[in-house]
Amino acid sequence: MKIAILPLKLIIISSLIFTVLSCKNETTNPKHSTLNESIEKKVDSVLALMQINEKIGQLVQYSGKWNATGPSSTKGDQHKLEKLKKGEVGSMLNITSVASIRETQKIVMEHSRLKIPLIFAYDVIHGYKTIFPIPLGETASWDLDIMKQSASIAAKESAASGLNWTFAPMIDVSRDARWGRVMEGAGEDPYLNAVVGVARIEGFQGDDLSDINTIAACAKHFAGYGFGEAGRDYNTVNVGANELHNTILPPFKAAAEAGAATFMNAFNDIDGIPATGHKILQRDILKGEWNWSGLVVSDWGSIGEMRAHGYAEDKKHAAEIALNAGSDMDMESYAYEAHLETLLNEKKISIHQIDDAVRRVLRLKFELGLFDDPYKYCNEQREKDNVYSKENLAVARDVARKSIVLLKNENSLLPLSKQLKSIAVIGPLADDKDSPLGNWRAKGEYNSAVSLLEGVKNAVGENTKIHYAKGVDLTIPTIAPGANQFLLPLKFNTTDDSGIAKAVEVAKKSDVVLLVIGENAYQTGEGRSQTNIGFLGLQNELLEAVYKVNKNIVIVLMNGRPMDLSRASEIAPTILECWHLGSESGNAIADVVFGDYNPSGKLPVSFPHNVGQEPLYYNQKNTGRPYSNKHVTFSGYRDAPKKALYPFGFGLSYTTFSYDDLQLDKNEIKAGGDIKASVNVTNTGDRAGEEVVQLYIRDLVGSFVRPVKELKGFEKIMLNPGETKTVSFTINEKTLQFYTANNTWEVEPGEFNVWVGGDSTTTLKKSFTVIE
């Protein structure tokens, strides 16, 4: 009897699996608040077939830097291979070619019982192989359309290479220039982080996750990661409910509402609770209050790291805390695979929690279309045709030039004429073809960027003599060029100034100097916090020496964080903030330098007078003693200004703009009403140019102290010389509400100030009142 029943069970199971796998995915829009009923039925069907080891396996993510087609070289590789064969792995990261991904997927599809396909993930932060500006730099464009476009191209290249999931965008509000990871986000403002994050999510995911050119996005790091004490990566975070709800969480709420497929939790603790084990954040707010149905993945090893925090006794305890808190997938901690079944048997976790996490993994796999065809992303011809194409590079060049911010331009030194007799290109980053790729450059190839020296040579004719001198080496090489420098400390050159003499000689015989200084690609990024945010090595000495012999200096900054530019700003007539601009960096900078493109970028972060001002941000709160000539003492510094050297939202153009006639269509509204603000913006110069018109608001009295100004809207417009446009903004309940002392989002009655202008220091102001 038993012999007869067993085949029947297998036939039934096989039939169910075939039904689930062969059902065609229906188009899913992740923005819908209700779940796709068809997909949910399929998820339930698969879940019903799964054994506990297979369920737990779906919550495991391994890094795959190994050869799937060859023999396993280590005990760890053999362990991963056996787990794959048993169907006890849900996702792999760091496998990046069609060939490798197909072979890894084949292991699961040919050997595992249920043949549930893997999701393949990678850190595609600002491009896959075609590299765009670092996210902080791209945010300086204030152009949401191009941010969406660059993310879409990154998704297309990634998907063509077999990937389904990126760990981007980072939407951590970050106010401290010492933090190396400031380069990966959208700066200091919650509103800007929110709208930029949504644009990038829409670019990665498109309208349909099952589309062959889209990948799942991941909003990270949930939450508070950008607030680490002293700007130290991974460090503790101490914030209250006001700061958490009004500053840190709004970009994540916007991401959830926009349908971000996944979230990643954070390394830091918040007031003593590690984010990976933070139930209030993950279960109560994200999955509860916001009713978000996506997948939460841990950061690399962050579940196990709760032991180092002193929050978990051992890895088993860490697994218990993380799952109970709502962390669905374990990235490289090996905690879930080792301990969840035991914890379940001990009733320290529930099968409901496991099933909920597994549903989220399966749901994403159905949305991506992997159950329809596990190999749908594995097409070598698409990989050849869609990666690093001329079309993609052309877009990268356009995005890069739109990300450049003109900080200073005395006597209109820029743009330069292409007819100049001689130009000096000087500096340790002038002929650097690697640093422009920035940190987190995915599959960007070492030394593949266009250097500024190359860009200048491409732009001018034969009659212009280009003189080049490196001047100084920024760092002392410690490993071979192109090798992984991620975990190695940088050694800065502080002794060898032998190249400065040549730089001085070159500067003397040139009409103008392009001095290319700043930071190399490995000074910012994860684990790259610094207490000195000035020009390291001998760059200051190079600047002073060149300035003595040629005052026509254009400082071309390459950097990933706000820098101390106090001395440079004092002596140099012109400063261009060029960030790390990606593959087409040199050509894009040359476009701006020679006037083929009129710079339109605006700062997404405040630049300090010195590091002692950090953390520095425009949307601070007033103290009881803000600056006043009536007080001998006030909330400021005796040895430095209180305000930024270059404020949030600031950026010049080769033309000029004026703002006037700010009008409100009414003077008072009810809490649920709206009011329209309009202003006239005129191009008062002699060139066509783009201007970012910015709306700021202040709630003068609140149940929590409110910031002195908050960005609440912006619009980028093009104006011809002499042209005037009226720009309007609608101010409504969503614009004015905040998380109040009543522990809810609401508009409190009272007086509000409204400013509209070209940066956060604008003084063009009107007021209105919200009445009961």
PDB file of C-alpha atoms in Angstrom, residues 409-414 573-574:
ATOM      1  CA  ASN A 409      33.638  82.651 -11.153  1.00  0.00           C
ATOM      2  CA  GLU A 410      35.239  86.045 -10.538  1.00  0.00           C
ATOM      3  CA  ASN A 411      35.643  88.277 -13.576  1.00  0.00           C
ATOM      4  CA  SER A 412      33.862  85.608 -15.659  1.00  0.00           C
ATOM      5  CA  LEU A 413      37.073  83.639 -16.095  1.00  0.00           C
ATOM      6  CA  LEU A 414      34.882  80.780 -17.309  1.00  0.00           C
ATOM      7  CA  PRO A 573      38.970  83.210  -8.804  1.00  0.00           C
ATOM      8  CA  THR A 574      37.049  80.212 -10.116  1.00  0.00           C
TER       9      THR A 574
END
